[in-house]
PDB file of C-alpha atoms and ligand atoms in Angstrom:
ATOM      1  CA  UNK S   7     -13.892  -8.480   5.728  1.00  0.00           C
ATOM      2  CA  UNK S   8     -17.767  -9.477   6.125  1.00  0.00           C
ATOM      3  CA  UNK S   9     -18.153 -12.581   3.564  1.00  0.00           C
ATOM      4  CA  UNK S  10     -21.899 -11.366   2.945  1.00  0.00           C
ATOM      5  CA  UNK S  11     -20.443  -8.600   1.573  1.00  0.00           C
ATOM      6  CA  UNK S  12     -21.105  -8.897  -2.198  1.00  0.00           C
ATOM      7  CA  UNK S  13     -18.684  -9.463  -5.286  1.00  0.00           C
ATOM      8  CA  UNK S  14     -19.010  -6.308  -7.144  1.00  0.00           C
ATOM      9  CA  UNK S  15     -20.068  -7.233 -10.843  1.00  0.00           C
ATOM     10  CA  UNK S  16     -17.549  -5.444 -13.195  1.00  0.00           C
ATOM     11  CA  UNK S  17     -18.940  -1.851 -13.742  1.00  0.00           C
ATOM     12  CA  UNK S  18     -19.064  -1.316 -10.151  1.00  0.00           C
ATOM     13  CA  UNK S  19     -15.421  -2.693 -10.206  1.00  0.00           C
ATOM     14  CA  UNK S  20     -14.393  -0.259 -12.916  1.00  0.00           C
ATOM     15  CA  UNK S  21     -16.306   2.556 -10.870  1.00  0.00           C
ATOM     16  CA  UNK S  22     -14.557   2.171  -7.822  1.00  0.00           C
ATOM     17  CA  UNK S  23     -11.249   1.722  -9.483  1.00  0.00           C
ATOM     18  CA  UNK S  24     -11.807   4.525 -11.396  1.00  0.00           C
ATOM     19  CA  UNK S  25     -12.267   6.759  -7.982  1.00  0.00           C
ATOM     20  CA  UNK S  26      -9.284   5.481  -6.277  1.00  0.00           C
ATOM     21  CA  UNK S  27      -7.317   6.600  -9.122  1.00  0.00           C
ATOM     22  CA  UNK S  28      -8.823  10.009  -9.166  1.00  0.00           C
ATOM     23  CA  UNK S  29      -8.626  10.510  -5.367  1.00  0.00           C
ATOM     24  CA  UNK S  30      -4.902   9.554  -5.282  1.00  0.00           C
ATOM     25  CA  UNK S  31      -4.327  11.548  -8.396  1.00  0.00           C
ATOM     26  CA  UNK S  32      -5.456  14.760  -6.393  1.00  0.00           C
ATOM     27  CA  UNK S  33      -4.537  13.586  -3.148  1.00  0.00           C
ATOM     28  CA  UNK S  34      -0.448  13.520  -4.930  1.00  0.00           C
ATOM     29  CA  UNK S  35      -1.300  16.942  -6.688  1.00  0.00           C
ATOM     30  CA  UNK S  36      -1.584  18.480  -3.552  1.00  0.00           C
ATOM     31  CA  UNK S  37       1.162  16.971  -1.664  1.00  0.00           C
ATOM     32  CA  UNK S  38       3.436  17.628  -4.934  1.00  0.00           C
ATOM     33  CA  UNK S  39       1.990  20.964  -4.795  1.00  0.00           C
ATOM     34  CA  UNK S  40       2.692  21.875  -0.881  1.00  0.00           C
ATOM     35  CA  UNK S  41       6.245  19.751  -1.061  1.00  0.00           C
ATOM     36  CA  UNK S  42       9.313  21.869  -0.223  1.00  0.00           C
ATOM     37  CA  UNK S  43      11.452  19.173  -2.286  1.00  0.00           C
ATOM     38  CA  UNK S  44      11.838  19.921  -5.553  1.00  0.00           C
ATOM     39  CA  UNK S  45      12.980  16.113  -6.233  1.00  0.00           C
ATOM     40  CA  UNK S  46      10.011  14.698  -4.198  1.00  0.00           C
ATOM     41  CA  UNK S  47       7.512  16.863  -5.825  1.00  0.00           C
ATOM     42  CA  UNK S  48       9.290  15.684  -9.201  1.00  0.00           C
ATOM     43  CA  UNK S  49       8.630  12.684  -8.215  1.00  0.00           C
ATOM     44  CA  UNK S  50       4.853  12.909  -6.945  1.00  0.00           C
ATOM     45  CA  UNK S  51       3.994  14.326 -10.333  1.00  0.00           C
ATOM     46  CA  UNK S  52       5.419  11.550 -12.210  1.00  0.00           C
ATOM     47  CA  UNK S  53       3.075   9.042  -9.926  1.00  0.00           C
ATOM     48  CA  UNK S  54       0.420  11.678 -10.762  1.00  0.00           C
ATOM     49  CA  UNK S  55       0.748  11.939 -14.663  1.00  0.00           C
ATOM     50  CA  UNK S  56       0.996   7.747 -14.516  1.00  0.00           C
ATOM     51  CA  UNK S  57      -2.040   7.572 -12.544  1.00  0.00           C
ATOM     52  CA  UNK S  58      -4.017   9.619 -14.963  1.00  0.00           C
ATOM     53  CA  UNK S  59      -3.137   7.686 -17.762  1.00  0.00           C
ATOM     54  CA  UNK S  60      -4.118   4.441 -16.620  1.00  0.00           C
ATOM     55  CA  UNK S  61      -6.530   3.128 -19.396  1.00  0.00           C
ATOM     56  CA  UNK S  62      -9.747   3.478 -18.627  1.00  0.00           C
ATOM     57  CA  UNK S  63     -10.063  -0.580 -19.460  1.00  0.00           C
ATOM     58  CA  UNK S  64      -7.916  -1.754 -16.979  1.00  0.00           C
ATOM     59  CA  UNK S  65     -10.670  -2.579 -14.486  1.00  0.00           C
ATOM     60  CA  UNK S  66     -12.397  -5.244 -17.198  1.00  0.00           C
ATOM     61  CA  UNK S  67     -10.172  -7.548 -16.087  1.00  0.00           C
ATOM     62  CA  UNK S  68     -12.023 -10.731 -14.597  1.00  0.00           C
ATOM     63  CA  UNK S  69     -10.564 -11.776 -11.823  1.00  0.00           C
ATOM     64  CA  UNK S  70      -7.932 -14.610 -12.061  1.00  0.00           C
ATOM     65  CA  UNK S  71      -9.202 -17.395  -8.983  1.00  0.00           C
ATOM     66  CA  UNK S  72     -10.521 -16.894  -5.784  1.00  0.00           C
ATOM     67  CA  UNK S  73      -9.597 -14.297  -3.714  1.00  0.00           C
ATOM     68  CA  UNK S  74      -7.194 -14.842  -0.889  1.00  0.00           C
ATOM     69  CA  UNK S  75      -6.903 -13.842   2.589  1.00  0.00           C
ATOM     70  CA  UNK S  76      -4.688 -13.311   5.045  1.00  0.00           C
ATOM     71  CA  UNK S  77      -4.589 -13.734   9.057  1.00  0.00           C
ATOM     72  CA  UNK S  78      -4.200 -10.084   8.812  1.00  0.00           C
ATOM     73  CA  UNK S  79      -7.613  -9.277   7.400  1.00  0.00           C
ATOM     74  CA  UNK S  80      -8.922  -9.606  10.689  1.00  0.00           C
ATOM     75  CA  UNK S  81      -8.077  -6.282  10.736  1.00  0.00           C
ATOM     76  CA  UNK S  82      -9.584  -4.736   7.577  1.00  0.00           C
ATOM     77  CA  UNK S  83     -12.991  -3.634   8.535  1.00  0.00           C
ATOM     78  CA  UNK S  84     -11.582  -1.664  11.795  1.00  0.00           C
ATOM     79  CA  UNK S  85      -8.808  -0.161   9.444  1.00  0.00           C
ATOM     80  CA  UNK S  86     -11.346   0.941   6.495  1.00  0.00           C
ATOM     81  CA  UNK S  87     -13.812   2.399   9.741  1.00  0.00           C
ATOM     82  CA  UNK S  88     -10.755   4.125  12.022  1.00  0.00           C
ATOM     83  CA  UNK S  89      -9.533   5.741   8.078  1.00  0.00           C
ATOM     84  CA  UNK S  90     -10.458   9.638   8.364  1.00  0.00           C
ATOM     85  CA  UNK S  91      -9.487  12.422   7.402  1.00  0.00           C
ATOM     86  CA  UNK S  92      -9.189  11.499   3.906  1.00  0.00           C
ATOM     87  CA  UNK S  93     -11.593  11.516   0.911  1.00  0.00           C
ATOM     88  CA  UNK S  94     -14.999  10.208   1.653  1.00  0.00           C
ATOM     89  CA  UNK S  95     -14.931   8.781  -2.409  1.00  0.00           C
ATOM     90  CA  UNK S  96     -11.785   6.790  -1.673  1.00  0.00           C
ATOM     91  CA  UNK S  97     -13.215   4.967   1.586  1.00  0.00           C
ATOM     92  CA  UNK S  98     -15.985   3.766  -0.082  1.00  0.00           C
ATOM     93  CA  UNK S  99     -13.936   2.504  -3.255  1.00  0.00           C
ATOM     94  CA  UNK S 100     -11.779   0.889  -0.688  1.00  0.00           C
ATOM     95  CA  UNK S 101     -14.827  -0.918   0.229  1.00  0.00           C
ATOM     96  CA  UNK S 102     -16.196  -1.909  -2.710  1.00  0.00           C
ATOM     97  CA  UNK S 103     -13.137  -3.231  -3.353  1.00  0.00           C
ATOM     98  CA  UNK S 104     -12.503  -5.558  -0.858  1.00  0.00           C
ATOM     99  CA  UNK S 105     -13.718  -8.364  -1.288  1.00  0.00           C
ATOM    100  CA  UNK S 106     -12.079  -8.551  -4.435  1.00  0.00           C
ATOM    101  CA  UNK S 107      -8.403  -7.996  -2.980  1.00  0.00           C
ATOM    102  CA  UNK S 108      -5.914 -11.398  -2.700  1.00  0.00           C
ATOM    103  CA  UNK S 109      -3.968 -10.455  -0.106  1.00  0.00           C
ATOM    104  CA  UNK S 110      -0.136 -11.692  -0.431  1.00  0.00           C
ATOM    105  CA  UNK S 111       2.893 -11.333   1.751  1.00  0.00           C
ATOM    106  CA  UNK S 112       6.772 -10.334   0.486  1.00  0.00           C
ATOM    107  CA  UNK S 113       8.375 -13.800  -0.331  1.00  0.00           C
ATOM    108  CA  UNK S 114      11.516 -12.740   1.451  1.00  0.00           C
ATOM    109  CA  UNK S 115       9.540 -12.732   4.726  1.00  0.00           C
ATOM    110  CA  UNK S 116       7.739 -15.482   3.937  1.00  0.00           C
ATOM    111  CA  UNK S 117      10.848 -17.352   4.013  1.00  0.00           C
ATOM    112  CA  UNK S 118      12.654 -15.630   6.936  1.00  0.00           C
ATOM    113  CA  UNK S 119       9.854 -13.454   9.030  1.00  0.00           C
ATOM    114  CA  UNK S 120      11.783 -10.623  11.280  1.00  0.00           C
ATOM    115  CA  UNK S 121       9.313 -12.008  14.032  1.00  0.00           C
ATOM    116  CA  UNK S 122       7.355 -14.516  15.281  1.00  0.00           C
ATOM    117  CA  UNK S 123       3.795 -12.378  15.217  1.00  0.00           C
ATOM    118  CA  UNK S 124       4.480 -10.563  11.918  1.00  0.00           C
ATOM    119  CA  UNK S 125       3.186 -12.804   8.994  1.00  0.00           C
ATOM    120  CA  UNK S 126      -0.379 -12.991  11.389  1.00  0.00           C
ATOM    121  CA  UNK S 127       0.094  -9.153  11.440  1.00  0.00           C
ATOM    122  CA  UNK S 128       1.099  -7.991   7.735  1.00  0.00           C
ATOM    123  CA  UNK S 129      -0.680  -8.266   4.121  1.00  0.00           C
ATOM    124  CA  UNK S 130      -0.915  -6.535   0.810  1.00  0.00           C
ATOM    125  CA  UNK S 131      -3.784  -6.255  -2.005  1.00  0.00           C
ATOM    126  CA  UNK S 132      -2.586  -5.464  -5.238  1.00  0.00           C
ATOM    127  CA  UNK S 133      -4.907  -2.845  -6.688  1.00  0.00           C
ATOM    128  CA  UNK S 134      -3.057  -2.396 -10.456  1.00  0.00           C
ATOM    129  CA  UNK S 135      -0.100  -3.816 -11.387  1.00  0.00           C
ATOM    130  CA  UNK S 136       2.583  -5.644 -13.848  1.00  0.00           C
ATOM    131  CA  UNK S 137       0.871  -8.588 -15.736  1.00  0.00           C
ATOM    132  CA  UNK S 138       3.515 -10.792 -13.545  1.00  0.00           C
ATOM    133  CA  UNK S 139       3.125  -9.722 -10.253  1.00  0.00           C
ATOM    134  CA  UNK S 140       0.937 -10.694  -7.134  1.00  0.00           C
ATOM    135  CA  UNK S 141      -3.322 -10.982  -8.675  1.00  0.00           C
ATOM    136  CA  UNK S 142      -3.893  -7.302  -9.485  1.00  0.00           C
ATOM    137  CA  UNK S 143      -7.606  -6.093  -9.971  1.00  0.00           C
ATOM    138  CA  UNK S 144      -6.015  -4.388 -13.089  1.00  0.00           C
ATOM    139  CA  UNK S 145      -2.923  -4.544 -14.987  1.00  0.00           C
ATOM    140  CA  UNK S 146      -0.433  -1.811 -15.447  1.00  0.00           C
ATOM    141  CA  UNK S 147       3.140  -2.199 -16.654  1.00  0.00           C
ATOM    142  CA  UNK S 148       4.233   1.004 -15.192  1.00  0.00           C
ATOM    143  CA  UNK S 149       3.100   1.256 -11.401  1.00  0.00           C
ATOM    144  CA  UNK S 150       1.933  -0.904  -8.910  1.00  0.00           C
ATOM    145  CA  UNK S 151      -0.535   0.329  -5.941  1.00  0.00           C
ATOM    146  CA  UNK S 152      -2.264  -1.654  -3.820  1.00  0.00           C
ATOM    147  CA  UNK S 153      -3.141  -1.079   0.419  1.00  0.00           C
ATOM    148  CA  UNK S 154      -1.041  -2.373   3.115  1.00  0.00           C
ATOM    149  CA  UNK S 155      -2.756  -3.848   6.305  1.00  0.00           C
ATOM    150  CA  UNK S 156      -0.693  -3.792   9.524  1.00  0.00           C
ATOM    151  CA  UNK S 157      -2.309  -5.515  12.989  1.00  0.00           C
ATOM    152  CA  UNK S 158      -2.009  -3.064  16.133  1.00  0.00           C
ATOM    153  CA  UNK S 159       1.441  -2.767  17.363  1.00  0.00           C
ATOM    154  CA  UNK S 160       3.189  -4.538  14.458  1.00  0.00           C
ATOM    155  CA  UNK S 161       6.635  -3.493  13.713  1.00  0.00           C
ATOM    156  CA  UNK S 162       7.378  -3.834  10.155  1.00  0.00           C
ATOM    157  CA  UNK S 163      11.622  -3.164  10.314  1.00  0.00           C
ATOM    158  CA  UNK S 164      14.004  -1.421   8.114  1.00  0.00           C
ATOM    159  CA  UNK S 165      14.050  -2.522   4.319  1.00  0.00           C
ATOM    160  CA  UNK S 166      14.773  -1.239   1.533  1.00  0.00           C
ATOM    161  CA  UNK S 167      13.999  -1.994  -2.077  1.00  0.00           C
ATOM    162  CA  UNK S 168      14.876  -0.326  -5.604  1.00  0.00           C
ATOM    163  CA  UNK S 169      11.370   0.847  -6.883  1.00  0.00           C
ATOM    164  CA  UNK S 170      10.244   4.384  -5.995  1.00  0.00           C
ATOM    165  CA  UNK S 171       7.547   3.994  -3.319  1.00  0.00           C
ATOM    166  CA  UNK S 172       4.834   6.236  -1.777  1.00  0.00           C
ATOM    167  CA  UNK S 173       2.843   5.476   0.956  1.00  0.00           C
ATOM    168  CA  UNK S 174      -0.783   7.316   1.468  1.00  0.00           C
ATOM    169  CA  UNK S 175      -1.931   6.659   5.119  1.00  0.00           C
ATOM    170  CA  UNK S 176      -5.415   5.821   5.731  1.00  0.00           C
ATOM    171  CA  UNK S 177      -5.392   5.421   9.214  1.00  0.00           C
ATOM    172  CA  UNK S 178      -3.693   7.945  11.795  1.00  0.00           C
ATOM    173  CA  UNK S 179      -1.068   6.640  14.926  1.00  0.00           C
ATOM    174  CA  UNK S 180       1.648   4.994  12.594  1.00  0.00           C
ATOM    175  CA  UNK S 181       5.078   5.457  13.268  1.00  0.00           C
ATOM    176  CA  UNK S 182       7.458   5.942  10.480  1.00  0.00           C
ATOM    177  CA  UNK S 183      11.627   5.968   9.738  1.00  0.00           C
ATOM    178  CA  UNK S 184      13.385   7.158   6.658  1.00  0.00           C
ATOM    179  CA  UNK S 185      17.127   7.252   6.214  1.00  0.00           C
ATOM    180  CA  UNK S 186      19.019   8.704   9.376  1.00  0.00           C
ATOM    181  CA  UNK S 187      15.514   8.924  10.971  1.00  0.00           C
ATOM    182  CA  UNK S 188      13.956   9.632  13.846  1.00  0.00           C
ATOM    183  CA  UNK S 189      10.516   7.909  14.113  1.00  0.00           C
ATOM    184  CA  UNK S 190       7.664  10.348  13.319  1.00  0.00           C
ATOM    185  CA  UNK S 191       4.360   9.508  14.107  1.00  0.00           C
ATOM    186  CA  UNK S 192       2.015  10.782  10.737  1.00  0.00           C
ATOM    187  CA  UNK S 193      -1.358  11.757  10.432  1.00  0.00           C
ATOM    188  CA  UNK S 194      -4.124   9.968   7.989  1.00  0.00           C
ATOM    189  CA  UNK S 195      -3.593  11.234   4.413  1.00  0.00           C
ATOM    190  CA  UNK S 196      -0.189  11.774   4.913  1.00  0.00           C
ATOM    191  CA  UNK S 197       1.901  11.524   1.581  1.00  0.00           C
ATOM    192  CA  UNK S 198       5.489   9.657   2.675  1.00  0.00           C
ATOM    193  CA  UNK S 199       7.763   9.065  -0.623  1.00  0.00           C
ATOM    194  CA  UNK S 200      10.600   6.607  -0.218  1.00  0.00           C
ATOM    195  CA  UNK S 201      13.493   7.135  -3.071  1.00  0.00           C
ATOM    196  CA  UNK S 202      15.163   4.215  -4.334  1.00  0.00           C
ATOM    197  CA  UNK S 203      16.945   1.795  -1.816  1.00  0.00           C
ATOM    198  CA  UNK S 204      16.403   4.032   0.836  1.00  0.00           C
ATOM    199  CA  UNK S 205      16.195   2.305   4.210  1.00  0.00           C
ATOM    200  CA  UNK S 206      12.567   2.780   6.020  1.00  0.00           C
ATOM    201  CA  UNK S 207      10.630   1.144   8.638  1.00  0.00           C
ATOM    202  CA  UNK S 208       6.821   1.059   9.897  1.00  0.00           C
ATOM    203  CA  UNK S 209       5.436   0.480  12.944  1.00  0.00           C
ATOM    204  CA  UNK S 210       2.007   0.246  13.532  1.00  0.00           C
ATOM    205  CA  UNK S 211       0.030   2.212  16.643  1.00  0.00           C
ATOM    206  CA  UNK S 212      -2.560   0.860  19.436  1.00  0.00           C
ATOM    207  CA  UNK S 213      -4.825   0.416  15.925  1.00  0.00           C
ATOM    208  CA  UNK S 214      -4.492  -0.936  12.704  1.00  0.00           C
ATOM    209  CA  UNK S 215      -2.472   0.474  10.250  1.00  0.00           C
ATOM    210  CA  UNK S 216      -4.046   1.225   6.286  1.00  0.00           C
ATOM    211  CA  UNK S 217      -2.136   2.632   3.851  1.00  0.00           C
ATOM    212  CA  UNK S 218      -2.275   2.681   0.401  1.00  0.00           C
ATOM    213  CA  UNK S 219       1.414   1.789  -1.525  1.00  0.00           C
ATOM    214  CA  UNK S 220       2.167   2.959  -5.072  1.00  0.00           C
ATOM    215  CA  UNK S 221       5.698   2.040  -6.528  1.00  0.00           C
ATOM    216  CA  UNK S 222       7.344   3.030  -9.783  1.00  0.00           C
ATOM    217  CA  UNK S 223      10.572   1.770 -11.474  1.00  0.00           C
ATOM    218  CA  UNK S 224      11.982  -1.464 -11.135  1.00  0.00           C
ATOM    219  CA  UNK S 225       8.262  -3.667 -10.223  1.00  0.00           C
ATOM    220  CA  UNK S 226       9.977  -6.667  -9.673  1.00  0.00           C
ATOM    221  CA  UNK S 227      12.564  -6.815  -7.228  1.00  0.00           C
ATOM    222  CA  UNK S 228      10.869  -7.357  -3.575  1.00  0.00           C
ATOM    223  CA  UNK S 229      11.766  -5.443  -0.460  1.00  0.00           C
ATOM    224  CA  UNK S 230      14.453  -7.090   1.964  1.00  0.00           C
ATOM    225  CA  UNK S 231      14.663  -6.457   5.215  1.00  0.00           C
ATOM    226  CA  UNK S 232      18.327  -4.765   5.718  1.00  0.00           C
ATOM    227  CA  UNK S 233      18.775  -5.197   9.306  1.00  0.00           C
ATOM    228  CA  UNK S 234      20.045  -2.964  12.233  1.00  0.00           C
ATOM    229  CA  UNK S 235      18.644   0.355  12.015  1.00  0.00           C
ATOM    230  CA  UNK S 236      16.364   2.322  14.821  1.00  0.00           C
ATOM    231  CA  UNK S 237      14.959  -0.432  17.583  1.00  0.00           C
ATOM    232  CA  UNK S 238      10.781  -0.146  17.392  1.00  0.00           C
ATOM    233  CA  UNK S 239       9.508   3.047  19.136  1.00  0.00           C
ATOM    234  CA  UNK S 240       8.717   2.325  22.891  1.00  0.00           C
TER     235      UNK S 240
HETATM  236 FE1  FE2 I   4       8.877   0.224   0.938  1.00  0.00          FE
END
């Protein structure tokens, strides 16, 4: 994250806001659309029609303090450059973005990482969320999104948490684990929807992974890791 890149002044902000929510909006459509689960695509629309309603004043929202960063934004410009595959518009909101993002970690992991490396290798931007969460650019009471930022080769391990949760990958080479598994490695702009307290893991490729997160339900409860579960793909 280049700090000559410039602070976007607040209609830009609401602009590029604006087109992330329109790109995921579509970008769930479709993968509600092709979905051969009628409970998944259930719940892909209901992402969809909360998306669409987000007011369109969210983005006026001033920011709240300086923007943080993370060891892991190291990785953020090779992440937003290695993302294809996916909707030009998106990228460049992404990028816009940026340099408004403070990038937080899960308190649980805080406290007790599962590994040495990970807290260097793992961070998350809060794009819209709950008034009492981590600094959002906007504030929603029904969804959270944000991106996730994973360094090459970090395994994030099983957890599990009680808010509905999509992931939208960015960035191709990830390995991912749902329930009874196995890995599966997924392409960029692949739509992965994790129902409530399911057990799922992430491991990132020879590259960085970037994936946008939205979550529904219960906002408040973090993630915790759960323990045993699949060892990290060789
Ligand atoms: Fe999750």
């Amino acid at each position: 994250m280049d700090a000559s890149i410039p602070y976007p002044d607040p209609a830009t902000r609401r602009t590029a806001l604006a087109s992330v929510f329109a790109a995921l909006d579509a970008e769930l459509r479709g993968a509600a659309a092709k979905s051969t689960d009628a409970s998944t695509a259930k719940s892909l629309r209901e992402f969809t029609r909360l998306l669409s309603s987000i007011g369109p004043n969210l983005a006026a929202r001033e920011p709240v303090g300086p923007s943080e960063r993370l060891t892991v934004c190291r990785f953020w410009d090779v992440g937003l450059r290695t993302a294809s595959g996916i909707p030009n518009a998106l990228v460049a909101a992404l990028e816009t973005l940026g340099p408004c993002f403070s990038w937080v970690q899960n308190p649980n992991y805080r406290r007790q990482p599962p590994d040495p490396s990970f807290l260097d290798n793992y961070g998350y931007a809060v794009i819209a969320g709950p008034a009492d969460g981590p600094p959002a650019l906007g504030i929603d009471p029904r969804l959270a999104l944000g991106v996730l930022l994973l360094g090459p080769h970090a395994h994030y391990p099983l957890h599990a948490h009680p808010a509905v949760e999509i992931y939208y990958t960015l960035t191709a080479g990830a390995e991912w684990w749902r329930g009874g598994g196995p890995w599966r490695q997924e392409p960029a702009g692949a739509v992965i929807h994790h129902a409530p307290r399911v057990r799922h893991a992430t491991r990132a490729g020879v590259t960085p992974l970037l994936a946008m997160y939205l979550w529904r339900g219960d906002l408040v409860t973090h993630a915790r890791l759960t323990g045993g579960g699949p060892a990290a793909p060789a």
